[in-house]
Short mmCIF file of C-alpha atoms in Angstrom, two decimals:
data_model
loop_
_atom_site.label_atom_id
_atom_site.label_comp_id
_atom_site.label_asym_id
_atom_site.label_seq_id
_atom_site.Cartn_x
_atom_site.Cartn_y
_atom_site.Cartn_z
CA MET A 1 -1.26 -13.21 -11.86
CA ALA A 2 2.17 -14.43 -12.81
CA SER A 3 3.74 -15.25 -9.45
CA VAL A 4 3.75 -14.58 -5.75
CA ARG A 5 7.09 -12.83 -6.12
CA ASN A 6 5.63 -10.35 -8.60
CA LEU A 7 2.66 -9.71 -6.31
CA LYS A 8 5.02 -8.94 -3.43
CA LYS A 9 6.98 -6.59 -5.69
CA ASP A 10 3.77 -4.85 -6.76
CA ILE A 11 2.74 -4.35 -3.14
CA ASN A 12 6.17 -2.97 -2.29
CA TYR A 13 6.36 -0.63 -5.30
CA VAL A 14 2.82 0.72 -5.07
CA LEU A 15 2.85 1.46 -1.36
CA GLY A 16 6.45 2.68 -1.54
CA ASP A 17 5.50 5.15 -4.26
CA ILE A 18 2.59 6.38 -2.15
CA ILE A 19 4.89 6.98 0.83
CA GLU A 20 7.33 8.76 -1.46
CA ALA A 21 4.50 10.99 -2.72
CA VAL A 22 3.68 11.96 0.86
CA TYR A 23 7.32 12.86 1.53
CA LEU A 24 7.39 14.90 -1.67
CA TYR A 25 4.23 16.72 -0.57
CA GLU A 26 5.79 17.46 2.82
CA MET A 27 8.95 18.89 1.31
CA THR A 28 7.16 21.06 -1.24
CA THR A 29 4.56 22.54 1.10
CA THR A 30 5.60 22.76 4.73
CA GLY A 31 9.11 21.39 4.71
CA LYS A 32 8.35 19.21 7.71
CA PRO A 33 6.00 16.34 8.57
CA THR A 34 2.46 17.09 9.65
CA ALA A 35 0.08 14.94 11.66
CA ALA A 36 -2.07 14.26 8.59
CA SER A 37 0.86 13.19 6.44
CA ASP A 38 2.21 10.96 9.21
CA ALA A 39 -1.21 9.32 9.47
CA VAL A 40 -1.19 8.55 5.72
CA ILE A 41 2.30 7.05 5.98
CA ASP A 42 1.30 4.95 9.00
CA GLU A 43 -1.77 3.69 7.14
CA ALA A 44 0.36 2.76 4.12
CA ILE A 45 2.76 0.81 6.33
CA THR A 46 -0.13 -0.95 8.05
CA SER A 47 -1.64 -1.87 4.68
CA PHE A 48 1.75 -3.17 3.51
CA ASP A 49 2.13 -5.38 6.58
CA ALA A 50 -1.40 -6.74 6.28
CA LEU A 51 -1.11 -7.51 2.56
CA ILE A 52 2.30 -9.18 2.87
CA SER A 53 1.08 -11.35 5.75
CA ARG A 54 -1.89 -12.43 3.63
CA VAL A 55 0.42 -13.27 0.71
CA ASN A 56 2.58 -15.40 3.01
CA GLN A 57 -0.33 -17.49 4.32
CA ARG A 58 0.27 -21.16 3.64
CA ASN A 59 -3.07 -22.77 4.53
CA VAL A 60 -5.19 -21.39 1.69
CA ASP A 61 -7.72 -23.60 -0.09
CA ASP A 62 -8.08 -21.76 -3.40
CA LYS A 63 -4.81 -19.95 -4.05
CA LYS A 64 -5.91 -18.37 -7.32
CA SER A 65 -8.92 -16.59 -5.85
CA HIS A 66 -6.95 -15.74 -2.70
CA PHE A 67 -4.26 -13.91 -4.67
CA ARG A 68 -6.82 -12.20 -6.90
CA GLN A 69 -8.54 -10.87 -3.79
CA ILE A 70 -5.22 -9.61 -2.43
CA ASN A 71 -4.61 -7.84 -5.74
CA LYS A 72 -8.05 -6.21 -5.56
CA ASP A 73 -7.45 -5.19 -1.95
CA LEU A 74 -4.10 -3.65 -2.93
CA GLU A 75 -5.80 -1.59 -5.61
CA ALA A 76 -8.53 -0.47 -3.20
CA ALA A 77 -6.02 0.47 -0.49
CA ALA A 78 -3.86 2.36 -2.98
CA ASN A 79 -6.84 4.31 -4.33
CA GLN A 80 -7.93 5.20 -0.81
CA LEU A 81 -4.44 6.39 0.14
CA VAL A 82 -4.12 8.46 -3.05
CA GLU A 83 -7.44 10.15 -2.26
CA LYS A 84 -6.12 11.00 1.20
CA ILE A 85 -2.93 12.44 -0.32
CA ASN A 86 -5.00 14.55 -2.70
CA ALA A 87 -7.05 15.82 0.25
CA LEU A 88 -3.92 17.04 2.05
#
């Protein structure tokens, strides 16, 4: 991983793109939000908040492994959210 700044950007871009995909789905199918699509958006926002708070932790013993784990968790959360979008 290159830097904390790049990790924060990755989190923002990935989860932002997922939210954008949900909005695109809403506009192309129903034209308005549904309960399922709102739940996916809420989960993406919750994941964003949790990941950013973990990135901003200061009292970490092994920073390298900590940030690698955050990166893996981001990938897992993104994959899970994409599966939920596909199931809509």
